[in-house]
PDB file of C-alpha atoms in Angstrom:
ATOM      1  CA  UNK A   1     106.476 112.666 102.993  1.00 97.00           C
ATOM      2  CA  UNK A   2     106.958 112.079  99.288  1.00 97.00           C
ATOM      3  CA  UNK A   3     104.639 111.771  96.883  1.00 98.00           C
ATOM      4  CA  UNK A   4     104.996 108.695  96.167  1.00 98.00           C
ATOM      5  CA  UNK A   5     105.634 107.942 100.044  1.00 98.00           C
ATOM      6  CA  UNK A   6     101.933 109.106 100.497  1.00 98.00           C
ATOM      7  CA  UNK A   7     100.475 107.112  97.343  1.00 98.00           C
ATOM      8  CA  UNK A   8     102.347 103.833  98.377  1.00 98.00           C
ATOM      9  CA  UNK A   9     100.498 104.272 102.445  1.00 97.00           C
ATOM     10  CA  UNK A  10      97.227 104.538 100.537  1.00 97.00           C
ATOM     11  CA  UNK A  11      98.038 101.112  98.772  1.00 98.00           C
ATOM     12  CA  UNK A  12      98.667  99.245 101.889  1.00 97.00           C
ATOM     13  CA  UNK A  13      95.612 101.038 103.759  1.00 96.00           C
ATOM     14  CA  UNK A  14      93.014 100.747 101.245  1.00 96.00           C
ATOM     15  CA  UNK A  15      93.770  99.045  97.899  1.00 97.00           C
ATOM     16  CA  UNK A  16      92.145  95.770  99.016  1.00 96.00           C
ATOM     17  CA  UNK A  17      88.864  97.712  99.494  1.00 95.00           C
ATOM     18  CA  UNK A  18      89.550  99.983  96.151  1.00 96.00           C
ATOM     19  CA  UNK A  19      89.931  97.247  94.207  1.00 97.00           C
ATOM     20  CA  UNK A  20      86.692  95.642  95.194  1.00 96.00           C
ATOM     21  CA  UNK A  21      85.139  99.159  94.523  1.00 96.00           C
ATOM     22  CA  UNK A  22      86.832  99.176  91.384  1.00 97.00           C
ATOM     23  CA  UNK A  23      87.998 102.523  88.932  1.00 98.00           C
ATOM     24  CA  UNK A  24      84.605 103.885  88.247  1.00 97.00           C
ATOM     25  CA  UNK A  25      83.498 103.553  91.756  1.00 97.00           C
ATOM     26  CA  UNK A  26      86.834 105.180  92.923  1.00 98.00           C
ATOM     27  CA  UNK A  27      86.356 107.822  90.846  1.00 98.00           C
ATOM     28  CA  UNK A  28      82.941 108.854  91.612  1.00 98.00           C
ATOM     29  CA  UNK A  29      84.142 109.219  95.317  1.00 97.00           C
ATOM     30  CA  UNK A  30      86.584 111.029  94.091  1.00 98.00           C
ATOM     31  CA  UNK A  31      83.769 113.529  92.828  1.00 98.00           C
ATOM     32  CA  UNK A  32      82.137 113.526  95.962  1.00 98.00           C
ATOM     33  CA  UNK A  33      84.904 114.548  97.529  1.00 98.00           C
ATOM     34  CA  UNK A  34      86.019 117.009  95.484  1.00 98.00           C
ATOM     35  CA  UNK A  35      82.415 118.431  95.942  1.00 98.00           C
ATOM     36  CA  UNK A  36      82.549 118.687  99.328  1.00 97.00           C
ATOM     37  CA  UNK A  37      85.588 121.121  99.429  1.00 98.00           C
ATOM     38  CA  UNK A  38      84.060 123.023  97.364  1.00 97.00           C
ATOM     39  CA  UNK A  39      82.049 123.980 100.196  1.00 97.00           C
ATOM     40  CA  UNK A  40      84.457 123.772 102.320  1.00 97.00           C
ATOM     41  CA  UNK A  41      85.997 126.698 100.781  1.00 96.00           C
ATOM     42  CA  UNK A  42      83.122 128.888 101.790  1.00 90.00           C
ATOM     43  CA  UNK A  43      83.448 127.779 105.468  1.00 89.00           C
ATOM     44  CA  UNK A  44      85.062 129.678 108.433  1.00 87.00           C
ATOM     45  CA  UNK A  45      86.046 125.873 109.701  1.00 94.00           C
ATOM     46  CA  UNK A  46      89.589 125.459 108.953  1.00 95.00           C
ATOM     47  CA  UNK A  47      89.985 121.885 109.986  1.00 96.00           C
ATOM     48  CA  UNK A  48      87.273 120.701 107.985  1.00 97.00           C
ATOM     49  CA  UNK A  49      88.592 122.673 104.894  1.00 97.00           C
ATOM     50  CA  UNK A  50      92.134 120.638 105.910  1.00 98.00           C
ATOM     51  CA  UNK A  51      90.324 117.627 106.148  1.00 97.00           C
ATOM     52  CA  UNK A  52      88.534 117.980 102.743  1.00 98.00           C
ATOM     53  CA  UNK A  53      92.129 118.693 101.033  1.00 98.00           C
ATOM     54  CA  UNK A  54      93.430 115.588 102.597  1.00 98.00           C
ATOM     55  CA  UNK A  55      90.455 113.769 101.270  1.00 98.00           C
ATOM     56  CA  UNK A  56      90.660 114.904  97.751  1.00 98.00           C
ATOM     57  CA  UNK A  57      94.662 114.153  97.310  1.00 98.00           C
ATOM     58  CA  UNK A  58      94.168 110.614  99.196  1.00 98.00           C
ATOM     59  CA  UNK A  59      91.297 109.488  96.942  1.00 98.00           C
ATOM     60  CA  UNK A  60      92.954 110.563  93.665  1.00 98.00           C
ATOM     61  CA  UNK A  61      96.277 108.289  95.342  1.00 98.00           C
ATOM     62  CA  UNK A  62      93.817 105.594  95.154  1.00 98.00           C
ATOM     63  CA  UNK A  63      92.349 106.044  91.955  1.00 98.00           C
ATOM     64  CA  UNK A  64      95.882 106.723  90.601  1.00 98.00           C
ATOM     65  CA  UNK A  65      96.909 103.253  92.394  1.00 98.00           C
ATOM     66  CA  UNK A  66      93.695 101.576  91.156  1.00 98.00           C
ATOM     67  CA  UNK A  67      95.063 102.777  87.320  1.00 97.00           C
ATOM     68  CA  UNK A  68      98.933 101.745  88.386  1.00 97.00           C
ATOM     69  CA  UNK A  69      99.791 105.425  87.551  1.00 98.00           C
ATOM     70  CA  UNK A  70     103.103 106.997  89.693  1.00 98.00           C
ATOM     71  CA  UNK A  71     101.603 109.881  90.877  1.00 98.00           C
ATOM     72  CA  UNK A  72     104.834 111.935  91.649  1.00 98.00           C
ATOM     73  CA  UNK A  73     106.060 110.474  88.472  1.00 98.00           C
ATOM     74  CA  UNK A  74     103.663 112.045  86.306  1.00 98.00           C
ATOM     75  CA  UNK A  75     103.541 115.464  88.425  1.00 98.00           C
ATOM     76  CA  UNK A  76     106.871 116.081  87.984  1.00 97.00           C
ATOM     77  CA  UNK A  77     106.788 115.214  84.148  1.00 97.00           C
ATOM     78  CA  UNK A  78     104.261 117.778  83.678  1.00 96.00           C
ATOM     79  CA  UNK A  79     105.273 120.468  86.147  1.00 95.00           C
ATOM     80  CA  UNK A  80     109.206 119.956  85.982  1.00 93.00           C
ATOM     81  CA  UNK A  81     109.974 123.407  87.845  1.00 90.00           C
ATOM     82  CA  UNK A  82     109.102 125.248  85.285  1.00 91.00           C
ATOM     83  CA  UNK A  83     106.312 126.462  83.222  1.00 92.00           C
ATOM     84  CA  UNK A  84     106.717 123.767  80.354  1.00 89.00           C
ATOM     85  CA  UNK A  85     104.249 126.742  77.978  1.00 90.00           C
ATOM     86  CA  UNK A  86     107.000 129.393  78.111  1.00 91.00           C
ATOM     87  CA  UNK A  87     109.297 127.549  80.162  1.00 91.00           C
ATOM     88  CA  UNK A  88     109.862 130.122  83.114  1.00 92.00           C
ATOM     89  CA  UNK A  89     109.400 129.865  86.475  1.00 92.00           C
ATOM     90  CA  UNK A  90     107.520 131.571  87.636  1.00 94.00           C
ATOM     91  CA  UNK A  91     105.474 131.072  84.592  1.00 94.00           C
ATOM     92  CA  UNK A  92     105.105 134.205  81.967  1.00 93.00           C
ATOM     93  CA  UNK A  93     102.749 133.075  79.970  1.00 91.00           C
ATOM     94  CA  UNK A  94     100.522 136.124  79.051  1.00 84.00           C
ATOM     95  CA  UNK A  95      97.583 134.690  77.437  1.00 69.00           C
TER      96      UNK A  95
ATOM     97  CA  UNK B   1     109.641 115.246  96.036  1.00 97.00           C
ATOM     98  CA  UNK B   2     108.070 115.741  99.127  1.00 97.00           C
ATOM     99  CA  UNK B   3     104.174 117.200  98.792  1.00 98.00           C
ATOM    100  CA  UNK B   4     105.501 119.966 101.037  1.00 98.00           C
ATOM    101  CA  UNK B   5     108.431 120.661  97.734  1.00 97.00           C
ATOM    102  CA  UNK B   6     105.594 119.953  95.294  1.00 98.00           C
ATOM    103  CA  UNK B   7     103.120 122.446  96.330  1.00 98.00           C
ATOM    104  CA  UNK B   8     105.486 125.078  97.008  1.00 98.00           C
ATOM    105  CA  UNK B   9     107.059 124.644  93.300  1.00 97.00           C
ATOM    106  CA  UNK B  10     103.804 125.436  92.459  1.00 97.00           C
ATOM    107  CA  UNK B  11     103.488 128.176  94.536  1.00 98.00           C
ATOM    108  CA  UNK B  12     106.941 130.007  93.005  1.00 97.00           C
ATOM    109  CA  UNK B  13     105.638 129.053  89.087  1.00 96.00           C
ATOM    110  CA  UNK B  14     101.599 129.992  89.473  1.00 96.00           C
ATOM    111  CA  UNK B  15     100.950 132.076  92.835  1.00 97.00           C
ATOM    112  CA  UNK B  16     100.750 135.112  90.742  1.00 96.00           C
ATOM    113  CA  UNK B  17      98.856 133.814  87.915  1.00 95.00           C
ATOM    114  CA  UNK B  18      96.785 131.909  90.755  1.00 96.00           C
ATOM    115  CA  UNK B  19      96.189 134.595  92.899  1.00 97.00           C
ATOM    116  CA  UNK B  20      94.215 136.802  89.837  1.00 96.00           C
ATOM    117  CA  UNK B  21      91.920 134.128  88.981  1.00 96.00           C
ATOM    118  CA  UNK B  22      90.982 133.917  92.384  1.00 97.00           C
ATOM    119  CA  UNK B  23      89.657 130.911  94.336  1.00 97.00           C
ATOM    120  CA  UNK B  24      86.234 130.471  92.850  1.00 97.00           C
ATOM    121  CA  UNK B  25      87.732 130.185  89.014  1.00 97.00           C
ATOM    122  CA  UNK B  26      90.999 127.867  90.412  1.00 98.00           C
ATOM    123  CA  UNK B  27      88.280 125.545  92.102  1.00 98.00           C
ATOM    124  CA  UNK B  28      86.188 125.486  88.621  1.00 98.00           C
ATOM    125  CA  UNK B  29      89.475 124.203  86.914  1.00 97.00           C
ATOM    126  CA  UNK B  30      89.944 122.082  89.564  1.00 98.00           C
ATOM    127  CA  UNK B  31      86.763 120.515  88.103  1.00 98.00           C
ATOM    128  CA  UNK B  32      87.497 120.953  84.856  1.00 98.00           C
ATOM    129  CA  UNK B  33      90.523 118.836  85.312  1.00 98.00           C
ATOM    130  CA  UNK B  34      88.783 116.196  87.561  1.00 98.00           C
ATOM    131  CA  UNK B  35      86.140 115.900  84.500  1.00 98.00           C
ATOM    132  CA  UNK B  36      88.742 115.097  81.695  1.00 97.00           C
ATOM    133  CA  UNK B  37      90.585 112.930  84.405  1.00 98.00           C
ATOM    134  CA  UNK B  38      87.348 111.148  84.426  1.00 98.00           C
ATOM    135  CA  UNK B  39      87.153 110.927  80.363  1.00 97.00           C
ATOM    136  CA  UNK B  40      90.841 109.721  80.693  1.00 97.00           C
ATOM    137  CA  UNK B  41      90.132 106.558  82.351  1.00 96.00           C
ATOM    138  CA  UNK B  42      88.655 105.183  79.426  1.00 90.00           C
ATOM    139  CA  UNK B  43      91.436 106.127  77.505  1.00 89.00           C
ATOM    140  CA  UNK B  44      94.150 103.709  76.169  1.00 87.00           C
ATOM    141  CA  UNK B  45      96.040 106.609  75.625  1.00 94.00           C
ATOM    142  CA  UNK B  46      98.617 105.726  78.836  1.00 95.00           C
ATOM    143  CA  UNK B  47     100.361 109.206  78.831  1.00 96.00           C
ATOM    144  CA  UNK B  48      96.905 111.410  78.616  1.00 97.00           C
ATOM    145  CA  UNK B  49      96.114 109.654  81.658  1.00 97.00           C
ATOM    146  CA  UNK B  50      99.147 110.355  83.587  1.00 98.00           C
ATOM    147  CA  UNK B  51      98.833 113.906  82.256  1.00 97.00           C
ATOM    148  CA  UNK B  52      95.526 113.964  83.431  1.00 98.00           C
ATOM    149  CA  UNK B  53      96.507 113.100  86.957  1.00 98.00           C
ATOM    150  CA  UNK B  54      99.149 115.392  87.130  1.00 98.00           C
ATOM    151  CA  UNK B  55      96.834 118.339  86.150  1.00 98.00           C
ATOM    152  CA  UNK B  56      94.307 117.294  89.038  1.00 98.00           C
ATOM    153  CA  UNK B  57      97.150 117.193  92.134  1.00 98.00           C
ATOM    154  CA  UNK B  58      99.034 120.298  90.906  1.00 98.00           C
ATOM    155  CA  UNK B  59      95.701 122.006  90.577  1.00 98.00           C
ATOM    156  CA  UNK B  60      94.819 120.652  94.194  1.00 98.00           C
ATOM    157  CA  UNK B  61      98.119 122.599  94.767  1.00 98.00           C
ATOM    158  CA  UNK B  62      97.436 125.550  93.418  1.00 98.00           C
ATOM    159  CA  UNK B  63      94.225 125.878  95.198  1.00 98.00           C
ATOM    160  CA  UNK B  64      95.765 125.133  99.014  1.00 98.00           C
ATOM    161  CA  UNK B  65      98.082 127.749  98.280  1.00 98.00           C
ATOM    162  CA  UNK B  66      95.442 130.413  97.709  1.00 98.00           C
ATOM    163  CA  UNK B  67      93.363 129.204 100.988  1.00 97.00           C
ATOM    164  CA  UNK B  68      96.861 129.247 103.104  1.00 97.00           C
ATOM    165  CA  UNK B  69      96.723 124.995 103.608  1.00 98.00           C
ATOM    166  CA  UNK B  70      99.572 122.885 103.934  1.00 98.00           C
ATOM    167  CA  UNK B  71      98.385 120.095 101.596  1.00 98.00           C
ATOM    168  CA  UNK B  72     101.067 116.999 103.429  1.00 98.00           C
ATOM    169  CA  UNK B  73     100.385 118.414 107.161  1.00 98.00           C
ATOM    170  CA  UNK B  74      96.490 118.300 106.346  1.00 98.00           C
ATOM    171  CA  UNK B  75      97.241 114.678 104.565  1.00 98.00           C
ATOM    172  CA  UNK B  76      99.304 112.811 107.145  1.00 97.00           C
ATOM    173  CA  UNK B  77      97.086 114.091 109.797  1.00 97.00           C
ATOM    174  CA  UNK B  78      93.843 112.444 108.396  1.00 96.00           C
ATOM    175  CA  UNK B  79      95.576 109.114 106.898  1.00 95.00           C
ATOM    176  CA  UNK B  80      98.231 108.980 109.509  1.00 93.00           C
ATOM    177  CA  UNK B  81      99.572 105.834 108.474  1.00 91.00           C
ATOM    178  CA  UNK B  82      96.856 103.701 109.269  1.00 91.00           C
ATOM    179  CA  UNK B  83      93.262 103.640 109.104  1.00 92.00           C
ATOM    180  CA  UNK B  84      91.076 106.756 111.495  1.00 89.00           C
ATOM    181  CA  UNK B  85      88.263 104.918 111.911  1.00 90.00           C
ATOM    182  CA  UNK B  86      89.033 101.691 112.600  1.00 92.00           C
ATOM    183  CA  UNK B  87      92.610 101.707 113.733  1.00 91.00           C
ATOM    184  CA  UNK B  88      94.575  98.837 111.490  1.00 92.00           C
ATOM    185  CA  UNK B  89      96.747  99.160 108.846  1.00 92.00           C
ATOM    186  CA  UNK B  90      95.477  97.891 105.998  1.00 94.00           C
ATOM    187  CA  UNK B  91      92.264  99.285 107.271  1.00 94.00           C
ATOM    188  CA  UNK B  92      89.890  96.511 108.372  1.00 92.00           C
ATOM    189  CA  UNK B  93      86.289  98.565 108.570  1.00 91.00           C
ATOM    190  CA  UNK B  94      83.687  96.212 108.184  1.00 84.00           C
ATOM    191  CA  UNK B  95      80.950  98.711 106.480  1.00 69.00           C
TER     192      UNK B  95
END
């Protein structure tokens, strides 16, 4: 699924309850989130760390939605298939 | 691009760079990222903010390449489309 695929699913699932939670709300579940895989990484559960990934790209989708950014549009800006520091791919940056 | 082709661009630019910091130190820039995402949102400064969510998701990237997870498959299988918990699409929970 696309990028923007993904972020355009999380608008017609949830943006009706984002919006009522509004930006900063949004974002501090994004924290949360992003909290819990960080112990997720420690754990010998694999689905859970799967489901903690899944969490952390599908709340950012909503924040992103809740901002009217394009997600894949801004990825691919900044990380155009190259390194856009020394402009290799892979990257050679050495510092 | 599909999230599949996104996190395996970053794979071929960063792996190697990736791989040396480790996972501890790409999870703390995770954070890092997430914070100034989170100073972003107050910004008027429209292309910091899309720079700012581009650093979080290709971070998110970079770390589900050093634990081995297939950021989309662990996506579509917890927001498959419709809502987990209560079944509808838009999601209609009631809590």
């Amino acid at each position: 699924m696309q990028i923007h695929e993904f972020q355009e699913m999380m608008y017609r699932l949830y943006f009706h309850r984002d919006s009522e939670r509004g930006t900063i709300g949004t974002y501090k579940w994004l924290t949360d989130e992003m909290r819990e895989l960080g112990e997720a990484l420690n754990s010998a559960n694999r689905a859970e760390l799967e489901e903690e990934f899944a969490d952390v790209i599908a709340w950012l989708a909503s924040l992103a939605n809740l901002k009217g950014i394009d997600l894949e549009k801004a990825a691919l800006a900044k990380y155009p298939n190259r390194c856009l520091k020394c402009g290799h791919a892979p990257c050679q940056c050495t510092f």
